[in-house]
Structure formats: structure tokens, C-alpha cells
PDB file of C-alpha atoms in Angstrom:
ATOM      1  CA  MET Z   1     135.298 128.096-115.909  1.00  0.00           C
ATOM      2  CA  LEU Z   2     136.782 125.893-113.360  1.00  0.00           C
ATOM      3  CA  PRO Z   3     140.405 124.597-114.250  1.00  0.00           C
ATOM      4  CA  ALA Z   4     140.666 120.875-114.755  1.00  0.00           C
ATOM      5  CA  ASP Z   5     142.092 118.917-111.674  1.00  0.00           C
ATOM      6  CA  ASP Z   6     145.575 118.554-113.491  1.00  0.00           C
ATOM      7  CA  ALA Z   7     145.732 122.293-114.457  1.00  0.00           C
ATOM      8  CA  ALA Z   8     148.854 124.243-113.871  1.00  0.00           C
ATOM      9  CA  GLU Z   9     149.317 126.279-110.910  1.00  0.00           C
ATOM     10  CA  LEU Z  10     149.093 129.304-113.085  1.00  0.00           C
ATOM     11  CA  ASP Z  11     145.730 128.316-114.194  1.00  0.00           C
ATOM     12  CA  TRP Z  12     144.375 127.860-110.662  1.00  0.00           C
ATOM     13  CA  LEU Z  13     145.869 131.041-109.517  1.00  0.00           C
ATOM     14  CA  ALA Z  14     144.359 132.976-112.398  1.00  0.00           C
ATOM     15  CA  PHE Z  15     141.016 131.362-111.660  1.00  0.00           C
ATOM     16  CA  GLU Z  16     141.151 132.395-107.998  1.00  0.00           C
ATOM     17  CA  GLN Z  17     141.906 136.018-108.803  1.00  0.00           C
ATOM     18  CA  SER Z  18     139.595 136.457-111.918  1.00  0.00           C
ATOM     19  CA  GLY Z  19     142.721 136.612-114.237  1.00  0.00           C
ATOM     20  CA  VAL Z  20     144.284 139.493-112.425  1.00  0.00           C
ATOM     21  CA  LEU Z  21     147.897 138.687-111.319  1.00  0.00           C
ATOM     22  CA  THR Z  22     150.914 140.737-109.885  1.00  0.00           C
ATOM     23  CA  THR Z  23     154.135 140.612-112.028  1.00  0.00           C
ATOM     24  CA  ALA Z  24     155.809 138.906-109.117  1.00  0.00           C
ATOM     25  CA  GLN Z  25     153.076 136.005-109.182  1.00  0.00           C
ATOM     26  CA  ALA Z  26     153.205 135.792-113.055  1.00  0.00           C
ATOM     27  CA  THR Z  27     157.157 135.592-113.133  1.00  0.00           C
ATOM     28  CA  GLY Z  28     157.176 133.297-110.086  1.00  0.00           C
ATOM     29  CA  LEU Z  29     155.402 130.644-112.274  1.00  0.00           C
ATOM     30  CA  LEU Z  30     156.761 131.653-115.729  1.00  0.00           C
ATOM     31  CA  SER Z  31     159.907 133.423-116.825  1.00  0.00           C
ATOM     32  CA  GLU Z  32     159.973 137.125-117.354  1.00  0.00           C
ATOM     33  CA  GLY Z  33     160.571 136.644-121.006  1.00  0.00           C
ATOM     34  CA  VAL Z  34     157.552 134.375-121.407  1.00  0.00           C
ATOM     35  CA  VAL Z  35     155.329 137.061-119.478  1.00  0.00           C
ATOM     36  CA  ARG Z  36     156.747 140.030-121.749  1.00  0.00           C
ATOM     37  CA  GLY Z  37     155.930 137.787-124.801  1.00  0.00           C
ATOM     38  CA  ARG Z  38     152.381 137.331-123.893  1.00  0.00           C
ATOM     39  CA  ILE Z  39     151.921 141.035-123.111  1.00  0.00           C
ATOM     40  CA  ARG Z  40     153.418 142.189-126.420  1.00  0.00           C
ATOM     41  CA  SER Z  41     151.545 139.476-128.477  1.00  0.00           C
ATOM     42  CA  GLY Z  42     148.207 140.938-126.951  1.00  0.00           C
ATOM     43  CA  ARG Z  43     147.456 137.684-125.282  1.00  0.00           C
ATOM     44  CA  TRP Z  44     147.854 139.190-121.852  1.00  0.00           C
ATOM     45  CA  ARG Z  45     147.224 142.798-120.932  1.00  0.00           C
ATOM     46  CA  SER Z  46     149.504 145.333-118.728  1.00  0.00           C
ATOM     47  CA  ILE Z  47     146.852 146.937-116.616  1.00  0.00           C
ATOM     48  CA  CYS Z  48     149.453 149.093-114.668  1.00  0.00           C
ATOM     49  CA  ARG Z  49     152.807 148.768-113.222  1.00  0.00           C
ATOM     50  CA  GLY Z  50     153.119 145.459-111.438  1.00  0.00           C
ATOM     51  CA  ILE Z  51     149.613 144.101-112.525  1.00  0.00           C
ATOM     52  CA  VAL Z  52     148.711 141.886-115.594  1.00  0.00           C
ATOM     53  CA  LEU Z  53     145.413 140.423-116.986  1.00  0.00           C
ATOM     54  CA  THR Z  54     145.391 137.056-118.292  1.00  0.00           C
ATOM     55  CA  GLY Z  55     143.443 138.109-121.258  1.00  0.00           C
ATOM     56  CA  ASN Z  56     143.039 141.067-123.352  1.00  0.00           C
ATOM     57  CA  GLY Z  57     139.391 142.339-122.868  1.00  0.00           C
ATOM     58  CA  ARG Z  58     137.775 145.131-120.744  1.00  0.00           C
ATOM     59  CA  LEU Z  59     137.876 144.665-116.950  1.00  0.00           C
ATOM     60  CA  THR Z  60     134.823 143.056-115.464  1.00  0.00           C
ATOM     61  CA  ARG Z  61     133.640 143.937-112.084  1.00  0.00           C
ATOM     62  CA  ASP Z  62     135.424 141.110-110.358  1.00  0.00           C
ATOM     63  CA  GLN Z  63     138.697 142.108-112.152  1.00  0.00           C
ATOM     64  CA  GLN Z  64     138.432 145.692-111.014  1.00  0.00           C
ATOM     65  CA  LEU Z  65     138.191 144.517-107.443  1.00  0.00           C
ATOM     66  CA  TRP Z  66     141.293 142.383-107.746  1.00  0.00           C
ATOM     67  CA  VAL Z  67     143.141 145.341-109.471  1.00  0.00           C
ATOM     68  CA  ALA Z  68     142.241 147.556-106.680  1.00  0.00           C
ATOM     69  CA  VAL Z  69     143.482 145.091-103.945  1.00  0.00           C
ATOM     70  CA  LEU Z  70     146.700 143.680-105.680  1.00  0.00           C
ATOM     71  CA  THR Z  71     147.694 147.378-106.790  1.00  0.00           C
ATOM     72  CA  VAL Z  72     147.451 148.754-103.161  1.00  0.00           C
ATOM     73  CA  GLY Z  73     149.671 145.736-101.824  1.00  0.00           C
ATOM     74  CA  PRO Z  74     149.898 143.312 -99.280  1.00  0.00           C
ATOM     75  CA  GLY Z  75     147.514 143.414 -96.455  1.00  0.00           C
ATOM     76  CA  ALA Z  76     144.882 145.260 -98.503  1.00  0.00           C
ATOM     77  CA  VAL Z  77     141.184 144.462 -98.372  1.00  0.00           C
ATOM     78  CA  LEU Z  78     138.049 145.710 -99.768  1.00  0.00           C
ATOM     79  CA  ALA Z  79     136.306 148.039 -97.362  1.00  0.00           C
ATOM     80  CA  GLY Z  80     133.624 150.374 -96.835  1.00  0.00           C
ATOM     81  CA  VAL Z  81     130.603 150.618 -99.209  1.00  0.00           C
ATOM     82  CA  THR Z  82     132.721 148.533-101.558  1.00  0.00           C
ATOM     83  CA  ALA Z  83     132.856 145.708 -99.263  1.00  0.00           C
ATOM     84  CA  ALA Z  84     129.228 145.943 -98.075  1.00  0.00           C
ATOM     85  CA  THR Z  85     128.082 145.900-101.713  1.00  0.00           C
ATOM     86  CA  GLU Z  86     130.145 142.540-102.122  1.00  0.00           C
ATOM     87  CA  ALA Z  87     128.436 141.299 -99.156  1.00  0.00           C
ATOM     88  CA  GLY Z  88     124.945 141.863-100.713  1.00  0.00           C
ATOM     89  CA  VAL Z  89     123.801 145.202 -99.373  1.00  0.00           C
ATOM     90  CA  ARG Z  90     121.918 146.822-102.224  1.00  0.00           C
ATOM     91  CA  GLY Z  91     121.445 150.420-103.268  1.00  0.00           C
ATOM     92  CA  LEU Z  92     125.047 151.742-102.445  1.00  0.00           C
ATOM     93  CA  ARG Z  93     127.532 153.672-104.720  1.00  0.00           C
ATOM     94  CA  ARG Z  94     129.627 151.460-106.605  1.00  0.00           C
ATOM     95  CA  ASP Z  95     132.425 153.911-107.344  1.00  0.00           C
ATOM     96  CA  PRO Z  96     134.991 154.668-106.183  1.00  0.00           C
ATOM     97  CA  LEU Z  97     136.402 151.508-104.882  1.00  0.00           C
ATOM     98  CA  HIS Z  98     137.447 151.665-101.151  1.00  0.00           C
ATOM     99  CA  VAL Z  99     140.428 149.541 -99.933  1.00  0.00           C
ATOM    100  CA  LEU Z 100     141.625 149.392 -96.315  1.00  0.00           C
ATOM    101  CA  VAL Z 101     145.424 148.898 -95.529  1.00  0.00           C
ATOM    102  CA  PRO Z 102     147.240 148.645 -92.186  1.00  0.00           C
ATOM    103  CA  ALA Z 103     148.399 152.107 -91.158  1.00  0.00           C
ATOM    104  CA  ALA Z 104     152.196 151.201 -91.343  1.00  0.00           C
ATOM    105  CA  ARG Z 105     151.860 150.265 -94.985  1.00  0.00           C
ATOM    106  CA  ARG Z 106     152.193 152.895 -97.850  1.00  0.00           C
ATOM    107  CA  ALA Z 107     149.925 152.345-101.100  1.00  0.00           C
ATOM    108  CA  ALA Z 108     151.391 152.933-104.507  1.00  0.00           C
ATOM    109  CA  ARG Z 109     149.677 156.308-105.059  1.00  0.00           C
ATOM    110  CA  THR Z 110     151.613 156.990-108.274  1.00  0.00           C
ATOM    111  CA  THR Z 111     150.453 153.638-109.775  1.00  0.00           C
ATOM    112  CA  LEU Z 112     146.876 154.413-108.653  1.00  0.00           C
ATOM    113  CA  ARG Z 113     146.714 157.468-110.613  1.00  0.00           C
ATOM    114  CA  ARG Z 114     147.654 155.732-113.845  1.00  0.00           C
ATOM    115  CA  LEU Z 115     145.065 153.121-113.881  1.00  0.00           C
ATOM    116  CA  PRO Z 116     143.359 152.472-117.294  1.00  0.00           C
ATOM    117  CA  ILE Z 117     140.070 153.920-118.344  1.00  0.00           C
ATOM    118  CA  ASP Z 118     137.953 151.035-117.519  1.00  0.00           C
ATOM    119  CA  MET Z 119     139.255 150.807-114.140  1.00  0.00           C
ATOM    120  CA  PRO Z 120     137.331 153.018-111.475  1.00  0.00           C
ATOM    121  CA  ALA Z 121     139.293 155.296-109.034  1.00  0.00           C
ATOM    122  CA  VAL Z 122     140.637 153.422-105.966  1.00  0.00           C
ATOM    123  CA  ARG Z 123     140.308 155.439-102.580  1.00  0.00           C
ATOM    124  CA  VAL Z 124     142.875 153.964 -99.896  1.00  0.00           C
ATOM    125  CA  HIS Z 125     142.228 154.175 -96.116  1.00  0.00           C
ATOM    126  CA  ARG Z 126     144.632 153.243 -93.329  1.00  0.00           C
ATOM    127  CA  ALA Z 127     143.548 151.350 -90.229  1.00  0.00           C
ATOM    128  CA  SER Z 128     145.561 151.420 -87.231  1.00  0.00           C
ATOM    129  CA  ILE Z 129     143.014 148.712 -85.916  1.00  0.00           C
ATOM    130  CA  LEU Z 130     142.034 145.904 -88.200  1.00  0.00           C
ATOM    131  CA  PRO Z 131     141.828 142.495 -86.253  1.00  0.00           C
ATOM    132  CA  PRO Z 132     141.419 139.207 -87.994  1.00  0.00           C
ATOM    133  CA  ALA Z 133     137.964 138.777 -86.772  1.00  0.00           C
ATOM    134  CA  HIS Z 134     136.992 141.951 -88.910  1.00  0.00           C
ATOM    135  CA  VAL Z 135     138.363 140.544 -92.129  1.00  0.00           C
ATOM    136  CA  GLN Z 136     136.363 137.981 -94.145  1.00  0.00           C
ATOM    137  CA  ARG Z 137     138.061 135.413 -96.173  1.00  0.00           C
ATOM    138  CA  ALA Z 138     136.499 136.126 -99.876  1.00  0.00           C
ATOM    139  CA  ARG Z 139     137.830 136.558-103.352  1.00  0.00           C
ATOM    140  CA  PRO Z 140     139.221 139.505-103.101  1.00  0.00           C
ATOM    141  CA  PRO Z 141     139.503 139.395 -99.235  1.00  0.00           C
ATOM    142  CA  ARG Z 142     137.234 142.139 -97.474  1.00  0.00           C
ATOM    143  CA  THR Z 143     136.314 143.416 -94.249  1.00  0.00           C
ATOM    144  CA  THR Z 144     133.108 141.968 -92.668  1.00  0.00           C
ATOM    145  CA  THR Z 145     129.808 143.463 -93.368  1.00  0.00           C
ATOM    146  CA  ALA Z 146     129.472 145.207 -89.829  1.00  0.00           C
ATOM    147  CA  ARG Z 147     133.347 146.565 -89.986  1.00  0.00           C
ATOM    148  CA  ALA Z 148     132.364 147.707 -93.716  1.00  0.00           C
ATOM    149  CA  LEU Z 149     129.139 149.486 -92.707  1.00  0.00           C
ATOM    150  CA  VAL Z 150     130.873 151.186 -89.511  1.00  0.00           C
ATOM    151  CA  ASP Z 151     133.860 152.385 -91.878  1.00  0.00           C
ATOM    152  CA  ALA Z 152     131.468 153.465 -94.525  1.00  0.00           C
ATOM    153  CA  ALA Z 153     129.420 155.601 -92.159  1.00  0.00           C
ATOM    154  CA  GLY Z 154     132.668 157.152 -90.948  1.00  0.00           C
ATOM    155  CA  TRP Z 155     133.776 157.976 -94.508  1.00  0.00           C
ATOM    156  CA  ALA Z 156     130.305 159.237 -95.792  1.00  0.00           C
ATOM    157  CA  ASN Z 157     129.819 162.675 -97.182  1.00  0.00           C
ATOM    158  CA  GLY Z 158     127.311 163.557 -94.566  1.00  0.00           C
ATOM    159  CA  VAL Z 159     125.159 162.551 -91.670  1.00  0.00           C
ATOM    160  CA  ASP Z 160     122.166 161.486 -93.726  1.00  0.00           C
ATOM    161  CA  GLU Z 161     124.406 159.386 -95.986  1.00  0.00           C
ATOM    162  CA  ALA Z 162     126.132 157.713 -92.851  1.00  0.00           C
ATOM    163  CA  GLN Z 163     122.645 156.950 -91.205  1.00  0.00           C
ATOM    164  CA  SER Z 164     121.470 155.501 -94.603  1.00  0.00           C
ATOM    165  CA  LEU Z 165     124.182 153.204 -94.983  1.00  0.00           C
ATOM    166  CA  LEU Z 166     123.594 151.672 -91.475  1.00  0.00           C
ATOM    167  CA  ALA Z 167     119.880 151.490 -91.851  1.00  0.00           C
ATOM    168  CA  ALA Z 168     120.385 149.742 -95.238  1.00  0.00           C
ATOM    169  CA  GLY Z 169     122.401 146.999 -93.837  1.00  0.00           C
ATOM    170  CA  CYS Z 170     120.082 146.229 -91.220  1.00  0.00           C
ATOM    171  CA  GLN Z 171     117.017 146.594 -93.172  1.00  0.00           C
ATOM    172  CA  GLN Z 172     118.198 144.276 -95.786  1.00  0.00           C
ATOM    173  CA  ARG Z 173     118.879 141.828 -92.928  1.00  0.00           C
ATOM    174  CA  ARG Z 174     122.803 141.778 -93.818  1.00  0.00           C
ATOM    175  CA  VAL Z 175     123.850 142.751 -90.601  1.00  0.00           C
ATOM    176  CA  LEU Z 176     122.554 142.982 -86.933  1.00  0.00           C
ATOM    177  CA  PRO Z 177     122.833 146.122 -84.710  1.00  0.00           C
ATOM    178  CA  GLU Z 178     124.546 144.144 -82.061  1.00  0.00           C
ATOM    179  CA  GLU Z 179     127.256 143.297 -84.692  1.00  0.00           C
ATOM    180  CA  LEU Z 180     127.649 146.964 -85.515  1.00  0.00           C
ATOM    181  CA  GLY Z 181     127.988 147.731 -81.834  1.00  0.00           C
ATOM    182  CA  GLU Z 182     130.666 145.128 -81.323  1.00  0.00           C
ATOM    183  CA  VAL Z 183     132.770 146.657 -84.101  1.00  0.00           C
ATOM    184  CA  LEU Z 184     132.393 150.094 -82.498  1.00  0.00           C
ATOM    185  CA  ASP Z 185     133.615 148.568 -79.187  1.00  0.00           C
ATOM    186  CA  VAL Z 186     136.852 147.768 -80.802  1.00  0.00           C
ATOM    187  CA  LEU Z 187     137.436 151.017 -82.639  1.00  0.00           C
ATOM    188  CA  PRO Z 188     137.476 153.934 -79.855  1.00  0.00           C
ATOM    189  CA  ARG Z 189     138.487 156.436 -82.590  1.00  0.00           C
ATOM    190  CA  ALA Z 190     136.302 155.595 -85.386  1.00  0.00           C
ATOM    191  CA  PRO Z 191     135.026 158.817 -87.201  1.00  0.00           C
ATOM    192  CA  ARG Z 192     131.311 159.791 -86.177  1.00  0.00           C
ATOM    193  CA  ARG Z 193     131.608 157.175 -83.411  1.00  0.00           C
ATOM    194  CA  ARG Z 194     128.815 158.875 -81.368  1.00  0.00           C
ATOM    195  CA  LEU Z 195     126.458 159.320 -84.560  1.00  0.00           C
ATOM    196  CA  ILE Z 196     126.960 155.543 -85.349  1.00  0.00           C
ATOM    197  CA  ARG Z 197     126.342 154.482 -81.749  1.00  0.00           C
ATOM    198  CA  GLN Z 198     123.120 156.562 -81.590  1.00  0.00           C
ATOM    199  CA  THR Z 199     121.946 155.324 -84.909  1.00  0.00           C
ATOM    200  CA  VAL Z 200     122.540 151.606 -84.001  1.00  0.00           C
ATOM    201  CA  SER Z 201     120.726 152.201 -80.776  1.00  0.00           C
ATOM    202  CA  ASP Z 202     117.732 153.445 -82.722  1.00  0.00           C
ATOM    203  CA  ILE Z 203     117.924 150.665 -85.300  1.00  0.00           C
ATOM    204  CA  ALA Z 204     117.992 148.162 -82.453  1.00  0.00           C
ATOM    205  CA  GLY Z 205     114.928 149.781 -80.973  1.00  0.00           C
ATOM    206  CA  GLY Z 206     113.086 149.034 -84.157  1.00  0.00           C
ATOM    207  CA  ALA Z 207     113.903 151.918 -86.491  1.00  0.00           C
ATOM    208  CA  GLN Z 208     114.837 150.147 -89.703  1.00  0.00           C
ATOM    209  CA  ALA Z 209     114.760 153.032 -92.224  1.00  0.00           C
ATOM    210  CA  LEU Z 210     116.402 156.299 -92.150  1.00  0.00           C
ATOM    211  CA  SER Z 211     112.987 158.150 -92.162  1.00  0.00           C
ATOM    212  CA  GLU Z 212     112.214 156.186 -88.823  1.00  0.00           C
ATOM    213  CA  ILE Z 213     115.502 156.943 -87.174  1.00  0.00           C
ATOM    214  CA  ASP Z 214     114.902 160.598 -87.852  1.00  0.00           C
ATOM    215  CA  PHE Z 215     111.291 160.328 -86.555  1.00  0.00           C
ATOM    216  CA  VAL Z 216     112.686 158.989 -82.877  1.00  0.00           C
ATOM    217  CA  ARG Z 217     115.240 161.936 -83.064  1.00  0.00           C
ATOM    218  CA  LEU Z 218     112.315 164.391 -83.746  1.00  0.00           C
ATOM    219  CA  CYS Z 219     110.281 163.062 -80.897  1.00  0.00           C
ATOM    220  CA  ARG Z 220     113.428 163.511 -78.413  1.00  0.00           C
ATOM    221  CA  ARG Z 221     114.190 166.803 -79.638  1.00  0.00           C
ATOM    222  CA  HIS Z 222     110.472 168.071 -79.103  1.00  0.00           C
ATOM    223  CA  ARG Z 223     110.023 166.396 -75.741  1.00  0.00           C
ATOM    224  CA  LEU Z 224     107.455 164.070 -77.207  1.00  0.00           C
ATOM    225  CA  PRO Z 225     107.158 160.437 -75.763  1.00  0.00           C
ATOM    226  CA  VAL Z 226     109.198 158.008 -77.583  1.00  0.00           C
ATOM    227  CA  PRO Z 227     106.941 155.545 -79.528  1.00  0.00           C
ATOM    228  CA  THR Z 228     107.556 151.828 -79.922  1.00  0.00           C
ATOM    229  CA  LEU Z 229     108.839 151.117 -83.527  1.00  0.00           C
ATOM    230  CA  GLN Z 230     107.891 148.417 -85.722  1.00  0.00           C
ATOM    231  CA  GLU Z 231     105.118 147.311 -83.431  1.00  0.00           C
ATOM    232  CA  HIS Z 232     103.355 144.177 -84.653  1.00  0.00           C
ATOM    233  CA  ARG Z 233      99.811 143.317 -84.550  1.00  0.00           C
ATOM    234  CA  VAL Z 234      97.075 140.893 -86.086  1.00  0.00           C
ATOM    235  CA  ASP Z 235      94.493 142.423 -88.146  1.00  0.00           C
ATOM    236  CA  ALA Z 236      90.837 141.333 -88.507  1.00  0.00           C
ATOM    237  CA  ALA Z 237      91.951 138.721 -91.047  1.00  0.00           C
ATOM    238  CA  GLY Z 238      94.640 137.182 -88.858  1.00  0.00           C
ATOM    239  CA  ARG Z 239      97.555 138.849 -90.826  1.00  0.00           C
ATOM    240  CA  ILE Z 240     100.503 140.228 -88.874  1.00  0.00           C
ATOM    241  CA  ARG Z 241     100.696 144.023 -89.421  1.00  0.00           C
ATOM    242  CA  TRP Z 242     103.747 146.214 -88.743  1.00  0.00           C
ATOM    243  CA  LEU Z 243     103.170 149.773 -87.401  1.00  0.00           C
ATOM    244  CA  ASP Z 244     106.102 152.228 -87.895  1.00  0.00           C
ATOM    245  CA  ALA Z 245     105.470 154.051 -84.858  1.00  0.00           C
ATOM    246  CA  TYR Z 246     103.080 153.534 -81.938  1.00  0.00           C
ATOM    247  CA  TRP Z 247     102.056 155.098 -78.731  1.00  0.00           C
ATOM    248  CA  ARG Z 248     100.341 152.255 -77.056  1.00  0.00           C
ATOM    249  CA  GLU Z 249      99.117 154.266 -74.054  1.00  0.00           C
ATOM    250  CA  TRP Z 250      97.251 156.800 -76.068  1.00  0.00           C
ATOM    251  CA  ARG Z 251      96.521 154.429 -79.016  1.00  0.00           C
ATOM    252  CA  VAL Z 252      98.046 156.876 -81.666  1.00  0.00           C
ATOM    253  CA  GLN Z 253      99.960 155.537 -84.536  1.00  0.00           C
ATOM    254  CA  ALA Z 254     102.267 157.244 -87.143  1.00  0.00           C
ATOM    255  CA  GLU Z 255     103.328 155.905 -90.310  1.00  0.00           C
ATOM    256  CA  ILE Z 256     106.306 157.312 -92.230  1.00  0.00           C
ATOM    257  CA  ASP Z 257     105.999 156.912 -95.953  1.00  0.00           C
ATOM    258  CA  GLY Z 258     109.043 156.331 -98.158  1.00  0.00           C
ATOM    259  CA  ALA Z 259     109.177 156.354-102.068  1.00  0.00           C
ATOM    260  CA  HIS Z 260     107.872 152.680-102.026  1.00  0.00           C
ATOM    261  CA  HIS Z 261     104.637 153.726-100.726  1.00  0.00           C
ATOM    262  CA  MET Z 262     104.093 155.749-103.941  1.00  0.00           C
ATOM    263  CA  ASP Z 263     103.689 152.257-105.840  1.00  0.00           C
ATOM    264  CA  VAL Z 264     100.048 151.366-106.594  1.00  0.00           C
ATOM    265  CA  ARG Z 265     100.136 148.039-104.964  1.00  0.00           C
ATOM    266  CA  GLN Z 266     101.844 149.393-101.972  1.00  0.00           C
ATOM    267  CA  TRP Z 267      99.359 152.248-101.731  1.00  0.00           C
ATOM    268  CA  ALA Z 268      96.485 149.973-101.738  1.00  0.00           C
ATOM    269  CA  ALA Z 269      98.114 147.649 -99.093  1.00  0.00           C
ATOM    270  CA  ASP Z 270      98.635 150.642 -96.930  1.00  0.00           C
ATOM    271  CA  MET Z 271      94.978 151.861 -97.276  1.00  0.00           C
ATOM    272  CA  ARG Z 272      93.719 148.453 -96.249  1.00  0.00           C
ATOM    273  CA  ARG Z 273      96.251 148.511 -93.095  1.00  0.00           C
ATOM    274  CA  GLN Z 274      95.362 151.926 -92.366  1.00  0.00           C
ATOM    275  CA  ASN Z 275      91.486 150.943 -92.469  1.00  0.00           C
ATOM    276  CA  ASP Z 276      92.209 148.043 -89.930  1.00  0.00           C
ATOM    277  CA  VAL Z 277      93.748 150.486 -87.516  1.00  0.00           C
ATOM    278  CA  TRP Z 278      91.039 153.083 -87.852  1.00  0.00           C
ATOM    279  CA  THR Z 279      88.166 150.718 -87.352  1.00  0.00           C
ATOM    280  CA  SER Z 280      89.841 149.262 -84.108  1.00  0.00           C
ATOM    281  CA  GLY Z 281      89.681 152.864 -82.648  1.00  0.00           C
ATOM    282  CA  ASP Z 282      93.287 154.112 -82.961  1.00  0.00           C
ATOM    283  CA  ARG Z 283      94.495 157.384 -84.270  1.00  0.00           C
ATOM    284  CA  ILE Z 284      96.664 157.479 -87.293  1.00  0.00           C
ATOM    285  CA  LEU Z 285      98.854 159.879 -88.525  1.00  0.00           C
ATOM    286  CA  ARG Z 286     100.854 159.819 -91.701  1.00  0.00           C
ATOM    287  CA  PHE Z 287     103.893 161.718 -92.947  1.00  0.00           C
ATOM    288  CA  PRO Z 288     106.044 161.491 -95.984  1.00  0.00           C
ATOM    289  CA  ALA Z 289     109.586 160.825 -95.135  1.00  0.00           C
ATOM    290  CA  TRP Z 290     110.887 164.046 -96.589  1.00  0.00           C
ATOM    291  CA  LEU Z 291     108.597 165.904 -94.508  1.00  0.00           C
ATOM    292  CA  VAL Z 292     109.977 164.466 -91.307  1.00  0.00           C
ATOM    293  CA  ARG Z 293     113.383 165.708 -92.341  1.00  0.00           C
ATOM    294  CA  ALA Z 294     112.456 169.073 -93.930  1.00  0.00           C
ATOM    295  CA  ARG Z 295     109.495 170.293 -91.638  1.00  0.00           C
ATOM    296  CA  PRO Z 296     110.194 168.462 -88.331  1.00  0.00           C
ATOM    297  CA  ASP Z 297     108.418 171.355 -86.298  1.00  0.00           C
ATOM    298  CA  GLU Z 298     105.306 170.846 -88.319  1.00  0.00           C
ATOM    299  CA  VAL Z 299     105.363 166.984 -87.972  1.00  0.00           C
ATOM    300  CA  ALA Z 300     106.110 167.501 -84.151  1.00  0.00           C
ATOM    301  CA  GLU Z 301     103.037 169.838 -83.758  1.00  0.00           C
ATOM    302  CA  ALA Z 302     100.794 167.256 -85.385  1.00  0.00           C
ATOM    303  CA  ILE Z 303     101.913 164.388 -83.294  1.00  0.00           C
ATOM    304  CA  ARG Z 304     101.498 166.616 -80.151  1.00  0.00           C
ATOM    305  CA  ARG Z 305      97.647 167.572 -81.042  1.00  0.00           C
ATOM    306  CA  ALA Z 306      96.814 163.974 -81.647  1.00  0.00           C
ATOM    307  CA  LEU Z 307      98.670 162.861 -78.412  1.00  0.00           C
ATOM    308  CA  MET Z 308      96.968 165.620 -76.412  1.00  0.00           C
ATOM    309  CA  ALA Z 309      93.640 164.673 -77.963  1.00  0.00           C
ATOM    310  CA  ALA Z 310      94.207 161.261 -76.761  1.00  0.00           C
ATOM    311  CA  GLY Z 311      94.942 162.186 -73.116  1.00  0.00           C
ATOM    312  CA  TRP Z 312      98.522 162.947 -73.030  1.00  0.00           C
ATOM    313  CA  THR Z 313      99.590 165.635 -70.854  1.00  0.00           C
ATOM    314  CA  PRO Z 314     102.857 167.335 -71.855  1.00  0.00           C
ATOM    315  CA  ALA Z 315     105.439 167.969 -69.054  1.00  0.00           C
ATOM    316  CA  PRO Z 316     105.731 171.584 -68.250  1.00  0.00           C
ATOM    317  CA  PRO Z 317     108.787 173.599 -69.752  1.00  0.00           C
ATOM    318  CA  ARG Z 318     111.816 173.332 -67.633  1.00  0.00           C
ATOM    319  CA  SER Z 319     111.792 176.995 -66.745  1.00  0.00           C
ATOM    320  CA  ALA Z 320     108.382 176.571 -65.485  1.00  0.00           C
ATOM    321  CA  VAL Z 321     109.292 173.813 -62.877  1.00  0.00           C
ATOM    322  CA  PRO Z 322     109.769 175.561 -59.499  1.00  0.00           C
ATOM    323  CA  ARG Z 323     113.126 175.109 -57.842  1.00  0.00           C
ATOM    324  CA  GLY Z 324     113.767 173.852 -54.228  1.00  0.00           C
TER     325      GLY Z 324
END
């Protein structure tokens, strides 16, 4: 609840920080004896060394975020998947909480190991480069969505997770590929920088799901023509349809089906769209996303046959090209 206009400074500070204060903040506005008295009486709760809650209940999500930032100390901001989630990117892991601090600062690791049971683990990362343009003024402060996703991709457990994070941010329209590229320009030593750059390039070319990014790489690896991604066309009813991958010259289309295509309504819509394409004379291929990743050779061979049937001529193997 918003404090009254004439509320005390403590009330406004507690409101802005979801009821989480450092003991320095609390004793700066109240005496140490008053603060200790409120904790002993149960009105306030001691979270860990240096952090108090102006209440006595379990920590809410907002309070957990504030505890993470305030415990790590001055200059700390939410980062990675935590910052991206707060920016509205859906489907990311909520725990542990990721916090970024300037490289010169030392986090209170002993305190972080003694957090209460209703507080998720906090993972601290250090940054030698954290310009003001990469920090968003929020409560609590966090990195911008673009910086959060670049960091999250670098800290991810594997390549697939890294690409999924970047694709999710762009697919959900929370960030533009150009913004991710601008962050990379400032971070010459970012983990997985080359992978992130390639993924951003694929996304900018139209791939807006991990399966489509995999699909572009599959085509390059098997020396197949790279299709246009997310090509739009107007169907017989005047509706705009989006094609996952389209080789315009040979009128071959490929659809990469994710889990959402298993929904009955989505399945029916896909069939109608597919019929519109077939009746226009195009060839259409459909692959589940898992097959693109698990059996790329099988997918590539199916595409090769379809393109050749449509008139495409593969380039001769490099060893077959005469020298001189």
C-alpha cells in the first residue's frame, strides 16, 4: 500500500524496497535499540547478518530479490535470467537468483551461505565492464533485458540453453536482435561470444525459435541453400501466413513444429495453412523440432531430395572441383 504523503522516511524506504532494509538503513532512521526491540518482539524479522524485514512473514518474490541485491552489497544489480524474468521474459528458471557486481567488489559469501530456508540460493557474478547504459533503474535495480540475456547465455549450462534464452527474448518481443548485438560490441570477452553472435545473426535473419536456429545451421552444415525464414504470404482468404522456412526459387517450404503444434486448435490451423500452400503448387515438408536436433542427417536428406525434385542442382563436392 502506498504510504501517506506525510508518512515517515522509514515508511517510504520500506515501501520502495518491499520491506527489506539493511541494518545500516534502519539504524540511520531509528536507534539501534529500537531496531533490536522490534526484532526481539517479533514485529520485524532478521533475515541474515545486515538485513532485516519490516514484517514477520515468509519472504515474497519481491522481497527475495531485494534480499539478494542488498546482501551482496553496493553496486549489485539483478542479472542474467533473474533480470530477464523481471523484464517479462517468460519460461525461464527462477532459481537461483543471479546478481552482478563490479569486478572490484567482494560479495559477502559467508552471509550468502546463511540465508533462511524461504530464500533461494544467490549466485554472484563479477563484471569488469558494466556501463550505466546496461543498468536499468528498477526496484530492485537490474541489468537491461539485452545485457541480461547476453549474460544468461554466457552463464547457461549448455549451448541449447544459451540459444533458447536468446530466442525466447526475441520471440516474446522483449528485446531486438540489434540490441543484443550492441551489448556484445561492448563485451569483447563475453563467454560464448561467438555462439551468441551467430545466434543473434540467425535470429535477425528471421529464426525466432531454437528449432529454426538449428534448422539454419543444419542447412549450412549439409551444404544446402539457406532458406528465407518467417516468410509471410497472403492465403486465399486474404490472411497473412508465416512460413518457417521457404526456398522461393524452388517453391519448397519446411515447417518446424514445436510442442505447441500438438495443441488441437493449433493442429487444425496448421492443416488449413498447409492446404493453402499445397493448392498453390508449393512442396511442403514438416519436421518436429526434436528431429531437427536429434537426426539432422535424416532431415537434411529429405530437404535435399525435395529441392532436387524441384530443380535444384547441388554443388559438386570440394574434392571433385578441378584445380588450376
